[in-house]
Amino acid sequence: MEKLAETFFNVRVMAEYAPKIVEGFFLTVQLALVVVLTGIVAGLALAAVRSFRLTAVNLLIVVFVDVMRALPPLVLIILLYFALPSVGIKLSGFVSTWLALSMVLAAFAEEIFWAGILAVPRGQWEAARSTGLSALQTLAHVVLPQAVRLTIPPLTNRTIAVTKGTALGAVVAVGEILYQAQSGYSFSYNPSPLTLGAIAYLILFIPVVWFGRWVETRFAWKR
Amino acid sequence: MEALIQNFFNAAILAQAWPYLLAGFWMTVKLCLVVIPLGLAGGLAVALVSRAASRPVRWAAVVYVDFFRAFPPLVLLMFIAFGLPFMKIDLGAFGAVALAFLLNTSSYYGEIFRAGIESVPRGQVEAARSTGLSARQTMTFVVIPQAVRNVIPDLIGNTLEVVKLTSLASVVALPELLYAARQAQSLTYNATPIVAAGVIYLVCLWPLVRLLSRYEHRQIAVR
C-alpha cells in the first residue's frame, strides 16, 4: 500500500509537475472550445447548404461527411501534421489537431442537423414560402429552429466525444493535459504525473458527461 | 501536382511499404476481433447490473459508466500501459490495449444496452413471467432479443467508433495499421504509407458509415 501511494500518488513528483498539468488543462479547454465552435458552425453551414438540394454540391458534402466519419481522427491528425509538410504546408500541432477534430465534428454535426431538417415536415417549407418568405428566410426562421431542437441530444453526445479527442493532440506535441502528464512521467520515471493528468480529465469531463445525461433526459423523446 | 503524386501517391514507395501495411492491417483486424466481443459482453454485463434490484449496485454501474466515459480513451490507455508495469503487472502492449478498450467501450455499449432494455415494454416481462418463465429466462429469451433489435443502429455506430479507436494502439507501439504506416513513413521520408493506411480504413469502414447514415435518417424520420 505504501509502495502504491509512493508510485502513483507521489506528493513530491506531483507538486513538481502540477503547474505544468494546470497549464495543459487550460490549453485543453481552449482547444476544446475552438473545436466545438468551428465544428458546429461548419456542420450547420453544410447542412444549410445541403437543404438547397444542389446535386453536385450535395454529393461533395456526402463524400466529405462519409470520409470524416470513416477515418480515425488520429489518422487525420497525423496526416495533417506529418504528411502536409512534404508539400510545403507546415501546420503546428495545435492547428493540425484543431483542424482535424473540427472537420470530424463538422461531419457528424452536418449529418445530425440534416436529419433534423429532414424531420421538419415538407408542409412547413411550403407554408412558409407561400406567406412570402424567401428560401433563406424559411430556412433561418422556420425550418432550422424546429430542426435544431430535435438534434440537441445526439449533437451534445457527439460533441462530448469529439472534445475528448483533444487528448490526441499529445501525439503531435500539443502541450495539453496528456502531453504534460506524459512528459512529466518520462522525466521523473514515476506515473504520478499520469495520475494527476487523469484527475484533471475527470475534473474537466465528469461535469460534461453529467450535462450530457441531463440534456438527454431534458429533451428525451416520448414515443 | 507532380510533387503531390510524388509525396502522397508514390507507387514505388507503396510497393515497398505494402508488406508492413498488410501486417499492420491484420493486427488491426485481430485487435477488433478481441476488443469488440469483449466490449459487447462487458457492456451487456454493465447494463444488467444497472438494472439490479439493489440501489447501491445500480449506483456502482452508473459510477463505472460515467467514470470511463469521462476519460479520453488515450489517457486510459497510457495510464494502463505505462502505470501498471510499476505495480509489477505487465500486460504487454496488446493486453494493455485490450484492457483499456474493454473499460472504455463497455461503458458505451452498456449505456446502449440499458436504453434497449428500457425500451422493451413492461408488459412483455409480465406476460413472460406469467407463462411461468423464470426472471433469468425472461431476460434471456424475451427482453434481450427485443432490446438488441431496438438499438442495432447505435450498436453499429459504436462498433464503428471502436474500430477507429484501435488506431490509438499505435501510441503504445502495438504494430497495428497506423503504427505500421508511421514506421514506413519515417523509414521512407514519404507520406504515401499514411495516405494508404487512410485509404484502407476508408475502404473497410465506408460501407458501415453508409449503412449507419441510412438507419439514422430512418430513425429521425419516424420520430
Tab-separated table of C-alpha atoms in Angstrom:
chain	number	residue	atom	x	y	z
A	1	MET	CA	0.000	0.000	0.000
A	2	GLU	CA	2.845	2.294	0.992
A	3	LYS	CA	4.519	1.432	-2.298
A	4	LEU	CA	1.338	2.061	-4.274
A	5	ALA	CA	0.984	5.568	-2.831
A	6	GLU	CA	4.671	6.209	-3.408
A	7	THR	CA	4.311	5.167	-7.049
A	8	PHE	CA	1.000	6.642	-8.166
A	9	PHE	CA	0.453	9.443	-5.651
A	10	ASN	CA	3.975	10.620	-5.059
A	11	VAL	CA	3.457	14.044	-3.482
A	12	ARG	CA	6.901	15.352	-4.357
A	13	VAL	CA	6.587	14.435	-8.033
A	14	MET	CA	3.013	15.692	-8.174
A	15	ALA	CA	3.960	19.047	-6.684
A	16	GLU	CA	6.715	19.376	-9.234
A	17	TYR	CA	4.532	18.746	-12.255
A	18	ALA	CA	1.216	20.207	-11.075
A	19	PRO	CA	1.876	23.662	-12.629
A	20	LYS	CA	2.543	22.002	-15.995
A	21	ILE	CA	-0.672	19.993	-15.749
A	22	VAL	CA	-2.632	23.143	-14.893
A	23	GLU	CA	-1.104	24.828	-17.930
A	24	GLY	CA	-2.149	21.813	-20.008
A	25	PHE	CA	-5.619	21.956	-18.507
A	26	PHE	CA	-6.202	25.451	-19.866
A	27	LEU	CA	-4.801	24.525	-23.250
A	28	THR	CA	-7.169	21.531	-23.391
A	29	VAL	CA	-10.088	23.818	-22.550
A	30	GLN	CA	-9.023	26.293	-25.250
A	31	LEU	CA	-8.584	23.589	-27.843
A	32	ALA	CA	-11.941	22.009	-26.964
A	33	LEU	CA	-13.747	25.351	-27.184
A	34	VAL	CA	-12.386	26.279	-30.609
A	35	VAL	CA	-13.110	22.769	-31.916
A	36	VAL	CA	-16.704	22.881	-30.687
A	37	LEU	CA	-17.244	26.351	-32.111
A	38	THR	CA	-15.815	25.773	-35.586
A	39	GLY	CA	-17.096	22.197	-35.814
A	40	ILE	CA	-20.710	23.003	-35.031
A	41	VAL	CA	-20.816	26.201	-37.089
A	42	ALA	CA	-19.296	24.414	-40.082
A	43	GLY	CA	-21.684	21.483	-39.622
A	44	LEU	CA	-24.682	23.781	-39.511
A	45	ALA	CA	-23.465	25.665	-42.582
A	46	LEU	CA	-23.001	22.403	-44.512
A	47	ALA	CA	-26.477	21.198	-43.542
A	48	ALA	CA	-27.982	24.540	-44.586
A	49	VAL	CA	-26.223	24.387	-47.954
A	50	ARG	CA	-27.371	20.801	-48.377
A	51	SER	CA	-31.011	21.795	-47.867
A	52	PHE	CA	-30.942	23.699	-51.169
A	53	ARG	CA	-30.540	20.297	-52.837
A	54	LEU	CA	-27.978	21.139	-55.499
A	55	THR	CA	-26.979	17.681	-56.700
A	56	ALA	CA	-23.282	18.307	-57.326
A	57	VAL	CA	-22.756	20.230	-54.101
A	58	ASN	CA	-24.658	17.670	-52.062
A	59	LEU	CA	-22.575	14.871	-53.490
A	60	LEU	CA	-19.434	16.666	-52.330
A	61	ILE	CA	-20.900	17.167	-48.866
A	62	VAL	CA	-21.864	13.500	-48.566
A	63	VAL	CA	-18.399	12.393	-49.640
A	64	PHE	CA	-16.776	14.741	-47.124
A	65	VAL	CA	-19.037	13.541	-44.323
A	66	ASP	CA	-18.502	9.869	-45.126
A	67	VAL	CA	-14.734	10.231	-45.277
A	68	MET	CA	-14.614	12.099	-41.973
A	69	ARG	CA	-16.810	9.502	-40.315
A	70	ALA	CA	-14.804	6.556	-41.635
A	71	LEU	CA	-11.288	7.832	-40.842
A	72	PRO	CA	-9.926	7.528	-37.301
A	73	PRO	CA	-9.266	11.100	-36.046
A	74	LEU	CA	-5.709	10.157	-35.135
A	75	VAL	CA	-5.026	9.239	-38.775
A	76	LEU	CA	-6.312	12.664	-39.830
A	77	ILE	CA	-4.176	14.489	-37.283
A	78	ILE	CA	-1.084	12.559	-38.328
A	79	LEU	CA	-1.819	13.215	-41.999
A	80	LEU	CA	-2.115	16.945	-41.391
A	81	TYR	CA	0.916	17.140	-39.129
A	82	PHE	CA	3.385	14.700	-40.684
A	83	ALA	CA	2.303	14.491	-44.312
A	84	LEU	CA	1.464	18.057	-45.333
A	85	PRO	CA	4.971	19.441	-44.695
A	86	SER	CA	6.219	17.361	-47.631
A	87	VAL	CA	4.203	19.607	-49.957
A	88	GLY	CA	5.334	22.730	-48.159
A	89	ILE	CA	2.366	23.184	-45.818
A	90	LYS	CA	3.568	23.318	-42.226
A	91	LEU	CA	0.858	23.270	-39.572
A	92	SER	CA	1.574	23.397	-35.860
A	93	GLY	CA	0.373	20.534	-33.662
A	94	PHE	CA	-2.356	22.753	-32.250
A	95	VAL	CA	-3.633	23.766	-35.676
A	96	SER	CA	-3.482	20.168	-37.001
A	97	THR	CA	-5.475	18.866	-34.037
A	98	TRP	CA	-7.941	21.734	-34.180
A	99	LEU	CA	-8.460	21.329	-37.928
A	100	ALA	CA	-8.818	17.533	-37.797
A	101	LEU	CA	-11.234	17.480	-34.876
A	102	SER	CA	-13.251	20.372	-36.303
A	103	MET	CA	-13.674	18.547	-39.596
A	104	VAL	CA	-14.752	15.379	-37.790
A	105	LEU	CA	-17.224	17.265	-35.625
A	106	ALA	CA	-18.488	19.235	-38.639
A	107	ALA	CA	-19.186	15.971	-40.470
A	108	PHE	CA	-21.109	14.417	-37.589
A	109	ALA	CA	-22.928	17.698	-36.877
A	110	GLU	CA	-23.904	18.029	-40.537
A	111	GLU	CA	-25.440	14.554	-40.506
A	112	ILE	CA	-27.343	15.295	-37.320
A	113	PHE	CA	-28.590	18.726	-38.486
A	114	TRP	CA	-29.507	17.314	-41.882
A	115	ALA	CA	-31.534	14.527	-40.288
A	116	GLY	CA	-33.232	17.211	-38.187
A	117	ILE	CA	-34.016	19.303	-41.255
A	118	LEU	CA	-35.497	16.263	-42.994
A	119	ALA	CA	-37.663	15.622	-39.954
A	120	VAL	CA	-39.371	19.007	-40.371
A	121	PRO	CA	-42.442	18.272	-42.481
A	122	ARG	CA	-42.357	19.461	-46.091
A	123	GLY	CA	-45.581	21.394	-45.478
A	124	GLN	CA	-43.690	23.759	-43.190
A	125	TRP	CA	-41.479	24.785	-46.115
A	126	GLU	CA	-44.428	25.209	-48.421
A	127	ALA	CA	-46.485	27.196	-45.917
A	128	ALA	CA	-43.571	29.499	-45.135
A	129	ARG	CA	-42.762	30.076	-48.803
A	130	SER	CA	-46.405	30.780	-49.636
A	131	THR	CA	-46.541	33.526	-46.993
A	132	GLY	CA	-43.820	35.270	-48.987
A	133	LEU	CA	-40.672	34.282	-47.054
A	134	SER	CA	-37.628	33.704	-49.213
A	135	ALA	CA	-35.934	30.302	-49.215
A	136	LEU	CA	-33.203	31.626	-46.922
A	137	GLN	CA	-35.716	33.189	-44.537
A	138	THR	CA	-37.702	29.967	-44.468
A	139	LEU	CA	-34.585	28.043	-43.572
A	140	ALA	CA	-33.474	30.517	-40.916
A	141	HIS	CA	-36.781	31.317	-39.247
A	142	VAL	CA	-38.968	28.257	-39.803
A	143	VAL	CA	-37.009	25.098	-40.526
A	144	LEU	CA	-33.784	25.424	-38.536
A	145	PRO	CA	-35.413	26.430	-35.228
A	146	GLN	CA	-37.541	23.285	-35.371
A	147	ALA	CA	-34.717	21.110	-36.661
A	148	VAL	CA	-32.197	22.220	-34.049
A	149	ARG	CA	-34.456	21.178	-31.166
A	150	LEU	CA	-34.551	17.622	-32.475
A	151	THR	CA	-30.815	17.488	-32.776
A	152	ILE	CA	-29.753	18.646	-29.337
A	153	PRO	CA	-29.335	15.255	-27.581
A	154	PRO	CA	-27.368	13.466	-30.313
A	155	LEU	CA	-25.332	16.590	-31.000
A	156	THR	CA	-24.417	17.014	-27.342
A	157	ASN	CA	-23.192	13.437	-27.081
A	158	ARG	CA	-21.181	13.649	-30.272
A	159	THR	CA	-19.642	16.953	-29.247
A	160	ILE	CA	-18.546	15.493	-25.926
A	161	ALA	CA	-16.978	12.515	-27.701
A	162	VAL	CA	-15.069	14.757	-30.111
A	163	THR	CA	-13.791	17.123	-27.395
A	164	LYS	CA	-12.287	14.128	-25.610
A	165	GLY	CA	-10.270	13.712	-28.818
A	166	THR	CA	-8.219	16.750	-27.767
A	167	ALA	CA	-6.060	14.211	-25.895
A	168	LEU	CA	-4.885	13.020	-29.321
A	169	GLY	CA	-3.018	16.320	-29.601
A	170	ALA	CA	-0.431	14.779	-27.275
A	171	VAL	CA	0.751	12.660	-30.216
A	172	VAL	CA	1.696	15.776	-32.203
A	173	ALA	CA	3.254	17.614	-29.245
A	174	VAL	CA	0.378	19.919	-28.329
A	175	GLY	CA	1.080	20.838	-24.716
A	176	GLU	CA	-2.331	19.820	-23.395
A	177	ILE	CA	-3.024	17.735	-20.280
A	178	LEU	CA	-1.969	14.339	-21.584
A	179	TYR	CA	1.197	15.664	-23.196
A	180	GLN	CA	2.259	17.377	-19.973
A	181	ALA	CA	1.400	14.296	-17.937
A	182	GLN	CA	3.309	12.031	-20.276
A	183	SER	CA	6.428	14.205	-20.391
A	184	GLY	CA	6.284	14.537	-16.604
A	185	TYR	CA	6.140	10.766	-16.394
A	186	SER	CA	9.118	10.263	-18.662
A	187	PHE	CA	11.245	12.877	-16.882
A	188	SER	CA	10.529	11.578	-13.382
A	189	TYR	CA	10.084	7.925	-14.328
A	190	ASN	CA	7.155	7.871	-11.948
A	191	PRO	CA	3.499	7.575	-13.058
A	192	SER	CA	2.221	10.207	-10.590
A	193	PRO	CA	2.008	12.883	-13.325
A	194	LEU	CA	-0.236	10.472	-15.249
A	195	THR	CA	-2.450	10.145	-12.168
A	196	LEU	CA	-2.567	13.917	-11.950
A	197	GLY	CA	-3.471	14.153	-15.628
A	198	ALA	CA	-6.222	11.569	-15.165
A	199	ILE	CA	-7.617	13.612	-12.277
A	200	ALA	CA	-7.510	16.755	-14.417
A	201	TYR	CA	-9.527	14.989	-17.120
A	202	LEU	CA	-12.075	13.810	-14.559
A	203	ILE	CA	-12.449	17.359	-13.217
A	204	LEU	CA	-12.985	18.595	-16.748
A	205	PHE	CA	-15.197	15.879	-18.202
A	206	ILE	CA	-17.302	14.468	-15.342
A	207	PRO	CA	-19.450	17.651	-15.316
A	208	VAL	CA	-19.621	17.465	-19.110
A	209	VAL	CA	-20.810	13.829	-19.008
A	210	TRP	CA	-23.427	14.766	-16.406
A	211	PHE	CA	-24.530	17.693	-18.549
A	212	GLY	CA	-24.935	15.248	-21.442
A	213	ARG	CA	-27.087	12.971	-19.289
A	214	TRP	CA	-29.204	15.927	-18.211
A	215	VAL	CA	-29.699	17.067	-21.820
A	216	GLU	CA	-30.682	13.553	-22.794
A	217	THR	CA	-33.484	13.368	-20.227
A	218	ARG	CA	-34.491	17.007	-20.693
A	219	PHE	CA	-35.011	16.642	-24.429
A	220	ALA	CA	-35.989	12.971	-24.308
A	221	TRP	CA	-38.303	11.666	-26.964
A	222	LYS	CA	-41.570	10.346	-25.721
A	223	ARG	CA	-42.541	7.759	-28.259
B	1	MET	CA	0.652	18.191	-58.998
B	2	GLU	CA	3.836	16.256	-59.676
B	3	ALA	CA	5.009	16.888	-56.097
B	4	LEU	CA	1.636	15.808	-54.764
B	5	ILE	CA	1.784	12.446	-56.520
B	6	GLN	CA	5.432	12.031	-55.605
B	7	ASN	CA	4.742	12.596	-51.911
B	8	PHE	CA	1.287	11.175	-51.336
B	9	PHE	CA	0.601	8.582	-54.033
B	10	ASN	CA	4.029	7.201	-54.780
B	11	ALA	CA	3.646	3.730	-56.302
B	12	ALA	CA	7.248	2.692	-55.696
B	13	ILE	CA	7.041	3.613	-52.030
B	14	LEU	CA	3.683	1.922	-51.710
B	15	ALA	CA	5.088	-1.310	-53.134
B	16	GLN	CA	7.894	-1.134	-50.593
B	17	ALA	CA	5.616	-0.408	-47.654
B	18	TRP	CA	2.844	-2.812	-48.614
B	19	PRO	CA	4.044	-5.870	-46.606
B	20	TYR	CA	4.261	-3.717	-43.444
B	21	LEU	CA	0.850	-2.219	-44.038
B	22	LEU	CA	-0.632	-5.643	-44.619
B	23	ALA	CA	0.864	-6.986	-41.383
B	24	GLY	CA	-0.488	-3.896	-39.608
B	25	PHE	CA	-3.882	-4.408	-41.149
B	26	TRP	CA	-4.081	-7.972	-39.821
B	27	MET	CA	-3.065	-6.770	-36.381
B	28	THR	CA	-5.894	-4.230	-36.521
B	29	VAL	CA	-8.310	-6.992	-37.517
B	30	LYS	CA	-7.077	-9.174	-34.674
B	31	LEU	CA	-7.445	-6.298	-32.243
B	32	CYS	CA	-11.020	-5.681	-33.407
B	33	LEU	CA	-11.875	-9.363	-33.065
B	34	VAL	CA	-10.735	-9.260	-29.441
B	35	VAL	CA	-11.962	-5.814	-28.437
B	36	ILE	CA	-15.447	-5.793	-29.961
B	37	PRO	CA	-16.742	-9.071	-28.438
B	38	LEU	CA	-15.149	-8.151	-25.093
B	39	GLY	CA	-16.777	-4.724	-25.190
B	40	LEU	CA	-20.174	-6.148	-26.147
B	41	ALA	CA	-20.065	-8.744	-23.367
B	42	GLY	CA	-18.833	-6.178	-20.838
B	43	GLY	CA	-21.487	-3.707	-21.942
B	44	LEU	CA	-24.273	-6.254	-21.565
B	45	ALA	CA	-22.992	-7.074	-18.090
B	46	VAL	CA	-22.919	-3.366	-17.182
B	47	ALA	CA	-26.473	-2.934	-18.481
B	48	LEU	CA	-27.739	-5.916	-16.467
B	49	VAL	CA	-26.003	-4.642	-13.339
B	50	SER	CA	-27.523	-1.191	-13.864
B	51	ARG	CA	-30.964	-2.883	-13.733
B	52	ALA	CA	-30.192	-4.732	-10.493
B	53	ALA	CA	-32.678	-4.712	-7.637
B	54	SER	CA	-30.297	-3.231	-5.079
B	55	ARG	CA	-29.757	0.502	-5.217
B	56	PRO	CA	-26.022	0.558	-4.304
B	57	VAL	CA	-25.329	-1.955	-7.079
B	58	ARG	CA	-27.188	0.216	-9.598
B	59	TRP	CA	-25.215	3.218	-8.410
B	60	ALA	CA	-21.975	1.348	-8.864
B	61	ALA	CA	-22.905	0.745	-12.505
B	62	VAL	CA	-23.663	4.444	-13.046
B	63	VAL	CA	-20.350	5.455	-11.472
B	64	TYR	CA	-18.495	2.929	-13.635
B	65	VAL	CA	-20.136	4.218	-16.805
B	66	ASP	CA	-19.635	7.914	-16.044
B	67	PHE	CA	-16.070	7.380	-14.875
B	68	PHE	CA	-14.943	5.641	-18.024
B	69	ARG	CA	-16.946	7.863	-20.328
B	70	ALA	CA	-15.234	10.916	-18.838
B	71	PHE	CA	-11.746	9.570	-19.608
B	72	PRO	CA	-10.431	10.156	-23.092
B	73	PRO	CA	-9.555	6.616	-24.242
B	74	LEU	CA	-5.966	7.599	-24.987
B	75	VAL	CA	-5.499	8.771	-21.384
B	76	LEU	CA	-6.855	5.465	-20.102
B	77	LEU	CA	-4.612	3.550	-22.472
B	78	MET	CA	-1.464	5.413	-21.438
B	79	PHE	CA	-2.286	5.074	-17.786
B	80	ILE	CA	-2.686	1.329	-18.136
B	81	ALA	CA	0.248	0.825	-20.482
B	82	PHE	CA	2.746	2.949	-18.514
B	83	GLY	CA	1.287	2.793	-14.995
B	84	LEU	CA	0.523	-0.883	-14.436
B	85	PRO	CA	4.098	-2.098	-15.028
B	86	PHE	CA	5.032	-0.136	-11.876
B	87	MET	CA	2.784	-2.492	-9.939
B	88	LYS	CA	4.627	-5.426	-11.495
B	89	ILE	CA	1.652	-6.109	-13.738
B	90	ASP	CA	2.909	-6.326	-17.276
B	91	LEU	CA	0.159	-6.988	-19.755
B	92	GLY	CA	2.219	-6.231	-22.834
B	93	ALA	CA	1.024	-3.740	-25.446
B	94	PHE	CA	-1.794	-5.954	-26.712
B	95	GLY	CA	-3.072	-6.729	-23.217
B	96	ALA	CA	-2.941	-3.076	-22.170
B	97	VAL	CA	-4.874	-2.023	-25.261
B	98	ALA	CA	-7.454	-4.766	-24.743
B	99	LEU	CA	-7.975	-3.829	-21.087
B	100	ALA	CA	-8.189	-0.067	-21.762
B	101	PHE	CA	-10.662	-0.552	-24.586
B	102	LEU	CA	-12.710	-3.055	-22.583
B	103	LEU	CA	-13.163	-0.449	-19.837
B	104	ASN	CA	-13.911	2.336	-22.313
B	105	THR	CA	-16.164	0.547	-24.781
B	106	SER	CA	-18.091	-1.497	-22.214
B	107	SER	CA	-19.347	1.731	-20.650
B	108	TYR	CA	-20.590	2.972	-24.033
B	109	TYR	CA	-22.079	-0.387	-25.031
B	110	GLY	CA	-23.545	-0.581	-21.510
B	111	GLU	CA	-25.480	2.658	-21.987
B	112	ILE	CA	-26.777	1.431	-25.331
B	113	PHE	CA	-27.929	-1.934	-23.963
B	114	ARG	CA	-29.541	-0.192	-20.991
B	115	ALA	CA	-31.549	2.078	-23.303
B	116	GLY	CA	-32.531	-1.009	-25.307
B	117	ILE	CA	-33.694	-2.933	-22.252
B	118	GLU	CA	-35.683	0.083	-21.077
B	119	SER	CA	-37.361	0.323	-24.482
B	120	VAL	CA	-38.974	-3.118	-24.049
B	121	PRO	CA	-42.478	-2.574	-22.643
B	122	ARG	CA	-43.080	-3.717	-19.076
B	123	GLY	CA	-45.988	-5.888	-20.257
B	124	GLN	CA	-43.546	-8.148	-22.083
B	125	VAL	CA	-41.860	-9.043	-18.824
B	126	GLU	CA	-45.166	-9.546	-17.016
B	127	ALA	CA	-46.542	-11.726	-19.789
B	128	ALA	CA	-43.371	-13.822	-19.882
B	129	ARG	CA	-43.322	-14.265	-16.108
B	130	SER	CA	-46.987	-15.223	-16.044
B	131	THR	CA	-46.381	-18.016	-18.555
B	132	GLY	CA	-44.014	-19.497	-15.990
B	133	LEU	CA	-40.609	-18.318	-17.266
B	134	SER	CA	-38.114	-17.503	-14.529
B	135	ALA	CA	-36.694	-13.977	-14.243
B	136	ARG	CA	-33.485	-15.131	-15.888
B	137	GLN	CA	-35.320	-16.901	-18.713
B	138	THR	CA	-37.455	-13.804	-19.271
B	139	MET	CA	-34.312	-11.678	-19.585
B	140	THR	CA	-32.573	-14.127	-21.919
B	141	PHE	CA	-35.409	-15.146	-24.200
B	142	VAL	CA	-37.821	-12.208	-24.129
B	143	VAL	CA	-36.215	-8.925	-23.110
B	144	ILE	CA	-32.674	-9.044	-24.505
B	145	PRO	CA	-33.590	-10.174	-28.056
B	146	GLN	CA	-36.074	-7.304	-28.386
B	147	ALA	CA	-33.755	-4.853	-26.663
B	148	VAL	CA	-30.914	-5.641	-29.046
B	149	ARG	CA	-33.134	-5.224	-32.083
B	150	ASN	CA	-34.239	-1.799	-30.883
B	151	VAL	CA	-30.707	-0.463	-30.591
B	152	ILE	CA	-28.999	-2.053	-33.593
B	153	PRO	CA	-28.156	1.323	-35.214
B	154	ASP	CA	-26.492	2.518	-32.011
B	155	LEU	CA	-24.610	-0.760	-31.683
B	156	ILE	CA	-23.320	-0.451	-35.243
B	157	GLY	CA	-22.401	3.185	-34.636
B	158	ASN	CA	-20.440	2.372	-31.520
B	159	THR	CA	-18.730	-0.580	-33.182
B	160	LEU	CA	-17.580	1.773	-35.945
B	161	GLU	CA	-16.122	4.031	-33.256
B	162	VAL	CA	-14.367	1.064	-31.650
B	163	VAL	CA	-12.720	0.065	-34.925
B	164	LYS	CA	-11.466	3.638	-35.358
B	165	LEU	CA	-10.342	3.608	-31.746
B	166	THR	CA	-7.919	0.759	-32.402
B	167	SER	CA	-5.683	3.288	-34.193
B	168	LEU	CA	-4.769	4.648	-30.731
B	169	ALA	CA	-2.867	1.432	-30.102
B	170	SER	CA	-0.132	2.899	-32.330
B	171	VAL	CA	0.762	5.262	-29.476
B	172	VAL	CA	1.855	2.375	-27.228
B	173	ALA	CA	3.782	0.787	-30.114
B	174	LEU	CA	1.359	-2.011	-30.899
B	175	PRO	CA	2.166	-2.683	-34.561
B	176	GLU	CA	-1.322	-2.159	-35.997
B	177	LEU	CA	-2.173	-0.382	-39.263
B	178	LEU	CA	-1.444	3.210	-38.235
B	179	TYR	CA	1.749	2.225	-36.424
B	180	ALA	CA	2.988	0.310	-39.453
B	181	ALA	CA	2.176	3.293	-41.663
B	182	ARG	CA	4.090	5.695	-39.434
B	183	GLN	CA	7.076	3.366	-39.288
B	184	ALA	CA	7.067	3.075	-43.059
B	185	GLN	CA	6.744	6.844	-43.363
B	186	SER	CA	9.716	7.553	-41.151
B	187	LEU	CA	11.828	4.986	-42.992
B	188	THR	CA	10.972	6.299	-46.457
B	189	TYR	CA	10.551	10.017	-45.654
B	190	ASN	CA	7.383	9.857	-47.703
B	191	ALA	CA	3.742	10.285	-46.691
B	192	THR	CA	2.389	7.643	-49.068
B	193	PRO	CA	2.151	4.895	-46.406
B	194	ILE	CA	-0.028	7.099	-44.181
B	195	VAL	CA	-2.268	8.023	-47.090
B	196	ALA	CA	-2.512	4.323	-47.921
B	197	ALA	CA	-3.466	3.486	-44.334
B	198	GLY	CA	-6.170	6.154	-44.534
B	199	VAL	CA	-7.470	4.609	-47.733
B	200	ILE	CA	-7.529	1.145	-46.137
B	201	TYR	CA	-9.570	2.458	-43.185
B	202	LEU	CA	-11.858	4.215	-45.629
B	203	VAL	CA	-12.440	1.164	-47.802
B	204	CYS	CA	-13.173	-1.048	-44.792
B	205	LEU	CA	-15.394	1.352	-42.887
B	206	TRP	CA	-17.222	3.198	-45.638
B	207	PRO	CA	-19.935	0.527	-46.071
B	208	LEU	CA	-20.602	0.702	-42.338
B	209	VAL	CA	-20.886	4.503	-42.490
B	210	ARG	CA	-23.384	4.274	-45.362
B	211	LEU	CA	-25.462	1.668	-43.558
B	212	LEU	CA	-25.454	3.796	-40.454
B	213	SER	CA	-26.500	7.009	-42.113
B	214	ARG	CA	-29.377	5.162	-43.755
B	215	TYR	CA	-30.503	3.886	-40.334
B	216	GLU	CA	-30.159	7.340	-38.774
B	217	HIS	CA	-32.311	9.051	-41.365
B	218	ARG	CA	-34.989	6.427	-40.995
B	219	GLN	CA	-34.890	6.794	-37.239
B	220	ILE	CA	-35.330	10.566	-37.137
B	221	ALA	CA	-37.938	10.484	-39.923
B	222	VAL	CA	-40.073	8.093	-37.839
B	223	ARG	CA	-39.945	10.465	-34.915
